[in-house]
mmCIF file of C-alpha atoms in Angstrom:
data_model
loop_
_atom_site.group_PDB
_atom_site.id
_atom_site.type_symbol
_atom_site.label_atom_id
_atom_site.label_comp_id
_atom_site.label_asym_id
_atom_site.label_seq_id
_atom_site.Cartn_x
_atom_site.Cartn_y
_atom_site.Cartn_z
ATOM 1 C CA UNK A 1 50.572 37.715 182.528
ATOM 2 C CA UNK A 2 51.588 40.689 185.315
ATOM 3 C CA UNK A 3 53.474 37.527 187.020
ATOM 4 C CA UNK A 4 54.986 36.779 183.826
ATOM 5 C CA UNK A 5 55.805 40.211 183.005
ATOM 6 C CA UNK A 6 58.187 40.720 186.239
ATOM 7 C CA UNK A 7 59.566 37.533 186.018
ATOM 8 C CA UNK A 8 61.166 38.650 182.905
ATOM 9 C CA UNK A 9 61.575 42.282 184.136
ATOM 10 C CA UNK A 10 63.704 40.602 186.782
ATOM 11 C CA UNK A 11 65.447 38.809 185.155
ATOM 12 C CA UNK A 12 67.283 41.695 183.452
ATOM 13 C CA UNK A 13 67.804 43.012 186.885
ATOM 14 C CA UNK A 14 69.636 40.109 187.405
ATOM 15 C CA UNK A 15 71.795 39.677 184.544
ATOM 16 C CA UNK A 16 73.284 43.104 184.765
ATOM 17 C CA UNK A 17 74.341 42.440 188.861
ATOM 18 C CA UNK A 18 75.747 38.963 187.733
ATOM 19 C CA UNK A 19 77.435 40.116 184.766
ATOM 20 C CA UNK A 20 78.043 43.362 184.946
ATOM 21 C CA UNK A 21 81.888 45.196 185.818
ATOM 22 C CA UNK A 22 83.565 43.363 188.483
ATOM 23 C CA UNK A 23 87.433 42.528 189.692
ATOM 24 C CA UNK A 24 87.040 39.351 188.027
ATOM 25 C CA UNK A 25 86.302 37.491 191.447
ATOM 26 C CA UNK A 26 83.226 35.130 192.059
ATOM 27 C CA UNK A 27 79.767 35.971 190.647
ATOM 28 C CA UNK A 28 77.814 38.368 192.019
ATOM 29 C CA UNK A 29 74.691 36.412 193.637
ATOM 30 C CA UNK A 30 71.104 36.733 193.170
ATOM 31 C CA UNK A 31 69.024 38.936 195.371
ATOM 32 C CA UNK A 32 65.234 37.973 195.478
ATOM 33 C CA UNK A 33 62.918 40.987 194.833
ATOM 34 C CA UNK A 34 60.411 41.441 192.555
ATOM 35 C CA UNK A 35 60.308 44.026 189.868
ATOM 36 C CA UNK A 36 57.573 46.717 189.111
ATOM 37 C CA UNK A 37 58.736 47.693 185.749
ATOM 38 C CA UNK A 38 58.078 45.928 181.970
ATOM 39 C CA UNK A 39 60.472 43.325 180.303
ATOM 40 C CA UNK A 40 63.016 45.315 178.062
ATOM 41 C CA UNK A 41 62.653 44.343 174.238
ATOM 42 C CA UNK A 42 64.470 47.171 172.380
ATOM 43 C CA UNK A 43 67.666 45.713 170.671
ATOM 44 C CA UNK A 44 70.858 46.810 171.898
ATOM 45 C CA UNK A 45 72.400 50.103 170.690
ATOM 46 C CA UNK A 46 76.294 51.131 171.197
ATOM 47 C CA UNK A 47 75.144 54.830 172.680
ATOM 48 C CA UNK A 48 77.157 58.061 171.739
ATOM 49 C CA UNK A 49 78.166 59.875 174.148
ATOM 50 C CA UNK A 50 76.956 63.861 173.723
ATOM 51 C CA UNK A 51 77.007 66.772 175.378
ATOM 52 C CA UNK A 52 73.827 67.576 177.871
ATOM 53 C CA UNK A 53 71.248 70.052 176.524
ATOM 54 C CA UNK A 54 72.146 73.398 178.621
ATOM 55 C CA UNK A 55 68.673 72.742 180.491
ATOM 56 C CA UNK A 56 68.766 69.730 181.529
ATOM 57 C CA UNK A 57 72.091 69.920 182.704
ATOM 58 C CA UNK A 58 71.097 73.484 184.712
ATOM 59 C CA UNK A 59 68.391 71.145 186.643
ATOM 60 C CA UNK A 60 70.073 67.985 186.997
ATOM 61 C CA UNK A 61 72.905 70.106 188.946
ATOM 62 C CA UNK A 62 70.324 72.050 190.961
ATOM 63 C CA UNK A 63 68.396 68.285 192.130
ATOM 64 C CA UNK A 64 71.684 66.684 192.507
ATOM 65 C CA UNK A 65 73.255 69.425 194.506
ATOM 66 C CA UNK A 66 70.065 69.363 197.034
ATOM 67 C CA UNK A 67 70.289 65.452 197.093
ATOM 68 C CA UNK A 68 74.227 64.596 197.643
ATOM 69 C CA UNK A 69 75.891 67.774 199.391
ATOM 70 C CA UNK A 70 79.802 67.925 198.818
ATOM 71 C CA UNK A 71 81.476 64.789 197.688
ATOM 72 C CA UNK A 72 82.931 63.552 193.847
ATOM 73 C CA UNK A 73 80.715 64.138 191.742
ATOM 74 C CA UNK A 74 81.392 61.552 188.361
ATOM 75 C CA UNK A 75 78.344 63.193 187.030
ATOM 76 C CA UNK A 76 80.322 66.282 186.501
ATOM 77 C CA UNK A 77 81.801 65.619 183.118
ATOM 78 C CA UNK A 78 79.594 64.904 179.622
ATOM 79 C CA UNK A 79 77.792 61.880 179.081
ATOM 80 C CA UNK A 80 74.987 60.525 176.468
ATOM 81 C CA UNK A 81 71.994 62.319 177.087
ATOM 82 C CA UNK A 82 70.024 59.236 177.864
ATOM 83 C CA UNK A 83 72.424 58.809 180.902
ATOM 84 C CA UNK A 84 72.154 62.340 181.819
ATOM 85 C CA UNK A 85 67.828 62.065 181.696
ATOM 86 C CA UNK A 86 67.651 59.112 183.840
ATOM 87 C CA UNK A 87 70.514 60.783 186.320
ATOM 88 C CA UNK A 88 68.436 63.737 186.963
ATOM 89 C CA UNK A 89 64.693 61.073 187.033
ATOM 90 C CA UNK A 90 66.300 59.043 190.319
ATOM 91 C CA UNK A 91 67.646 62.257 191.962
ATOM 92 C CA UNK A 92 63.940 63.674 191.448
ATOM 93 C CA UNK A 93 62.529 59.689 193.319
ATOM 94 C CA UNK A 94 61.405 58.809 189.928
ATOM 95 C CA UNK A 95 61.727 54.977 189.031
ATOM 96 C CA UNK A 96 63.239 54.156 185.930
ATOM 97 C CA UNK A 97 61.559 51.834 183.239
ATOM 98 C CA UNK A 98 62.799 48.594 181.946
ATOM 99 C CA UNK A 99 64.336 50.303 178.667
ATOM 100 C CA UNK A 100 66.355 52.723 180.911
ATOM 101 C CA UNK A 101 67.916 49.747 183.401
ATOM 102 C CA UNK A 102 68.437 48.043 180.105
ATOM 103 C CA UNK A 103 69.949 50.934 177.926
ATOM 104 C CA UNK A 104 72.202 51.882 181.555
ATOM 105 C CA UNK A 105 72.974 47.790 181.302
ATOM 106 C CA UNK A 106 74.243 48.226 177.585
ATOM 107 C CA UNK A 107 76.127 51.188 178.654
ATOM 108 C CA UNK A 108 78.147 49.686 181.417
ATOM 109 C CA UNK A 109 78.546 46.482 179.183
ATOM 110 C CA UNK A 110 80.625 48.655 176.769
ATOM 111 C CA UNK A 111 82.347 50.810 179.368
ATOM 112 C CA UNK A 112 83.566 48.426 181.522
ATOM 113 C CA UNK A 113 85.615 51.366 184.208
ATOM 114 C CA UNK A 114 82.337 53.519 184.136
ATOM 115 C CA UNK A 115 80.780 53.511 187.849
ATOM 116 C CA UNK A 116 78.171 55.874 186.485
ATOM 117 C CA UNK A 117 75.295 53.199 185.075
ATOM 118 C CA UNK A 118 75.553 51.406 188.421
ATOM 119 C CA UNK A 119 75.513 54.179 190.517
ATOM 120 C CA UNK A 120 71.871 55.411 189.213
ATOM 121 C CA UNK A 121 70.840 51.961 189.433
ATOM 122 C CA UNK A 122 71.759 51.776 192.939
ATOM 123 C CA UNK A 123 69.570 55.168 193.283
ATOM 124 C CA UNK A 124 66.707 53.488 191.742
ATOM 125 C CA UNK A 125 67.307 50.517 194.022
ATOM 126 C CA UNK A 126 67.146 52.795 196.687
ATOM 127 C CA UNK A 127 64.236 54.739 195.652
ATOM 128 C CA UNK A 128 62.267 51.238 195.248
ATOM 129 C CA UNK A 129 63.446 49.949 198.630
ATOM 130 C CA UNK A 130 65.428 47.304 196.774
ATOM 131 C CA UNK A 131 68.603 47.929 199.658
ATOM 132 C CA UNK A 132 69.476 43.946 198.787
ATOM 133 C CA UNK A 133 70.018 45.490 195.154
ATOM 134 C CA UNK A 134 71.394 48.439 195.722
ATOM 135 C CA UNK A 135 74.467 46.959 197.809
ATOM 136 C CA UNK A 136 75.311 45.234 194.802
ATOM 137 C CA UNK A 137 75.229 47.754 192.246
ATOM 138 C CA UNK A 138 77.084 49.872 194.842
ATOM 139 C CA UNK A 139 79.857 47.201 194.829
ATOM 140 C CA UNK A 140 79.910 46.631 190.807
ATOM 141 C CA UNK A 141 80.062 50.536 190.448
ATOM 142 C CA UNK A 142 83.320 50.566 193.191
ATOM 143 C CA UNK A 143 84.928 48.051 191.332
ATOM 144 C CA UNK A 144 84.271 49.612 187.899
ATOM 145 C CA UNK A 145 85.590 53.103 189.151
ATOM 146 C CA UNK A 146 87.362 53.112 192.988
ATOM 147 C CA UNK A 147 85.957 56.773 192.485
ATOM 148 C CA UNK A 148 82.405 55.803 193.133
ATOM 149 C CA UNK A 149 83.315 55.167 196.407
ATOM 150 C CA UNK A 150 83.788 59.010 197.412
ATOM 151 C CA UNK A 151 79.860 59.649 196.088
ATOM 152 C CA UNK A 152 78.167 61.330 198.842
ATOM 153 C CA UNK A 153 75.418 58.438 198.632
ATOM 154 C CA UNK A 154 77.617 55.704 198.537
ATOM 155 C CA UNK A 155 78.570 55.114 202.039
ATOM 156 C CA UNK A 156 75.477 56.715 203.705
ATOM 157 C CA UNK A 157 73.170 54.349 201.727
ATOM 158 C CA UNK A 158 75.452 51.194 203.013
ATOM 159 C CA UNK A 159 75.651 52.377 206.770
ATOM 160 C CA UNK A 160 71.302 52.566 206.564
ATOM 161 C CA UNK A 161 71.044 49.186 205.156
ATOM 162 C CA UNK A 162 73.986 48.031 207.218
ATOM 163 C CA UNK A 163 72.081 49.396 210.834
ATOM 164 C CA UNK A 164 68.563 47.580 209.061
ATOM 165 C CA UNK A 165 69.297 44.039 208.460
ATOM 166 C CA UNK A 166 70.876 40.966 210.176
ATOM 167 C CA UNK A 167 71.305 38.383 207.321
ATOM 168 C CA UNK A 168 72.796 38.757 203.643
ATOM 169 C CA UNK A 169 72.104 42.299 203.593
ATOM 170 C CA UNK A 170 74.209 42.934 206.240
ATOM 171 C CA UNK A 171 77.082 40.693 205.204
ATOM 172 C CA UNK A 172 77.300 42.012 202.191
ATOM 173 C CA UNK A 173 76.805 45.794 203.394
ATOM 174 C CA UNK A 174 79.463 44.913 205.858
ATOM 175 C CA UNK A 175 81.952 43.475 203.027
ATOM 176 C CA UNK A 176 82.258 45.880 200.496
ATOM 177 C CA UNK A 177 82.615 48.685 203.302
ATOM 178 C CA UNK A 178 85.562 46.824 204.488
ATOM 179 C CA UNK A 179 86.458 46.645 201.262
ATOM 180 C CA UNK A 180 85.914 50.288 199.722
ATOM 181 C CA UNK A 181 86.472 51.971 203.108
ATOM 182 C CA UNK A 182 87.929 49.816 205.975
ATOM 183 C CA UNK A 183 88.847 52.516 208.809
ATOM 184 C CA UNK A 184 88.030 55.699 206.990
ATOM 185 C CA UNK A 185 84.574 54.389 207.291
ATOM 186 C CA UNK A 186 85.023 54.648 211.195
ATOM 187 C CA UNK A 187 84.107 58.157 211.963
ATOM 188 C CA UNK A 188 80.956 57.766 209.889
ATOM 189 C CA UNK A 189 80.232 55.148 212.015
ATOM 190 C CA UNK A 190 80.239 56.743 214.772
ATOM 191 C CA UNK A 191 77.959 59.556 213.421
ATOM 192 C CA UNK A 192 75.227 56.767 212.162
ATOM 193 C CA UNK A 193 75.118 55.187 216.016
ATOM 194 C CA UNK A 194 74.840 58.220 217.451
ATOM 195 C CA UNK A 195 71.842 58.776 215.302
ATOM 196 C CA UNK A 196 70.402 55.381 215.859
ATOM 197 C CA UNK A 197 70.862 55.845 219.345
ATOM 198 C CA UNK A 198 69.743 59.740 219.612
ATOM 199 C CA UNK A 199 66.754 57.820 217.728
ATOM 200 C CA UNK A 200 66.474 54.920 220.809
ATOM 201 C CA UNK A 201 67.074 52.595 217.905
ATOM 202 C CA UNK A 202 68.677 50.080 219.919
ATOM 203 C CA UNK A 203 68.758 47.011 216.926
ATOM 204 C CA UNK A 204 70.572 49.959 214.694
ATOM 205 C CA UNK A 205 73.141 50.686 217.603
ATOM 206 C CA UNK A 206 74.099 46.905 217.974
ATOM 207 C CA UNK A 207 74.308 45.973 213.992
ATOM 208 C CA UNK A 208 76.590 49.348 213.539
ATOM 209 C CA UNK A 209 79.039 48.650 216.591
ATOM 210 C CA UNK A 210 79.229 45.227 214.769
ATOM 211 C CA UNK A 211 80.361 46.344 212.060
ATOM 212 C CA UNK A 212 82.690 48.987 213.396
ATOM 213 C CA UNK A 213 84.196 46.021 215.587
ATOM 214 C CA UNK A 214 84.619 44.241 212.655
ATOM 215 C CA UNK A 215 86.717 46.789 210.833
ATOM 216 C CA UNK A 216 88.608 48.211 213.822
ATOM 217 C CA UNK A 217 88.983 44.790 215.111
ATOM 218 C CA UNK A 218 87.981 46.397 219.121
#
């Protein structure tokens, strides 16, 4: 039955990165994890958007401005209080239930130029060590909005998975920050290898001057 139960929890991870916003390009493929959370089964609801309750908006700016530093913030503006409760749960590390993927998926279904839905669920990704995931939430959520892009967590979540894998991970990392980025992504760069190699992280030095050879082209 547990088996069972993430298979199906899965598989509404899955729908939402094939289906979800894109440029109308090729599918988005399949990423093999497995979920921790229970199948959705609440009917879908078009959600309201309201105003956030004065607290919850107080904390969710005090957790978000510890987390992300200066950078847009899309979060700014009102949004349905459901959004706006499991905003503030990933910037606090907490994972979000199979209702709240699923009520973020219905959102994003019916607001096809909102980055917002896949931008937590890239943060949840994160937060679960899902990077495979989270790459491709962070690509549906650029396409969706070319905003998303200027997030503060964005590009330093893509440059971490980008210095930690070799394979798919990495080509896709490496894609969509050609694609979002392409030489404004250079200086950043240069910050993460000096890390990596401040760090003696010698695998994390050769995948990032990789990928800065691949967008500078030297």
């Amino acid at each position: 039955m547990t088996a069972v139960i993430a298979l199906v929890a899965f598989a509404v991870m899955i729908v939402w990165v094939m289906i979800g916003p894109s440029d109308g390009g090729e599918d988005e493929p399949v990423v093999e994890q497995e979920s921790e959370v229970a199948p959705a089964v609440a009917a879908a609801q078009d959600p309201v958007p309201a105003k956030k309750p004065a607290a919850l908006a107080e904390a969710e700016a005090a957790a978000e401005g510890a987390a992300q530093g200066d950078g847009v913030d899309l979060f700014a503006g009102e949004m349905p209080d459901f959004m706006a409760e499991y905003h503030l749960r990933v910037l606090q590390k907490k994972k979000l239930g199979a209702h709240m993927q699923k009520e973020l998926y219905n959102w994003g279904q019916e607001n096809k130029s909102d980055a917002r839905p896949q931008l937590i669920l890239a943060w949840d990704s994160m937060n679960r060590d899902w990077e495979g995931i989270a790459v491709r939430m962070y690509r549906i959520a650029y396409r969706a909005d070319n905003r998303a892009k200027d997030d503060p967590t964005m590009l330093r979540d893509l440059l971490k998975i980008a210095a930690k894998y070799d394979r798919t991970e990495y080509r896709e990392t490496v894609a969509i920050i050609k694609e979002a980025y392409g030489e404004e992504a250079l200086p950043r760069i240069d910050e993460a290898i000096a890390k990596h190699r401040a760090e003696k992280n010698s695998a994390g030095v050769d995948r990032l001057q990789r990928l800065k050879t691949s967008i500078s082209g030297s």
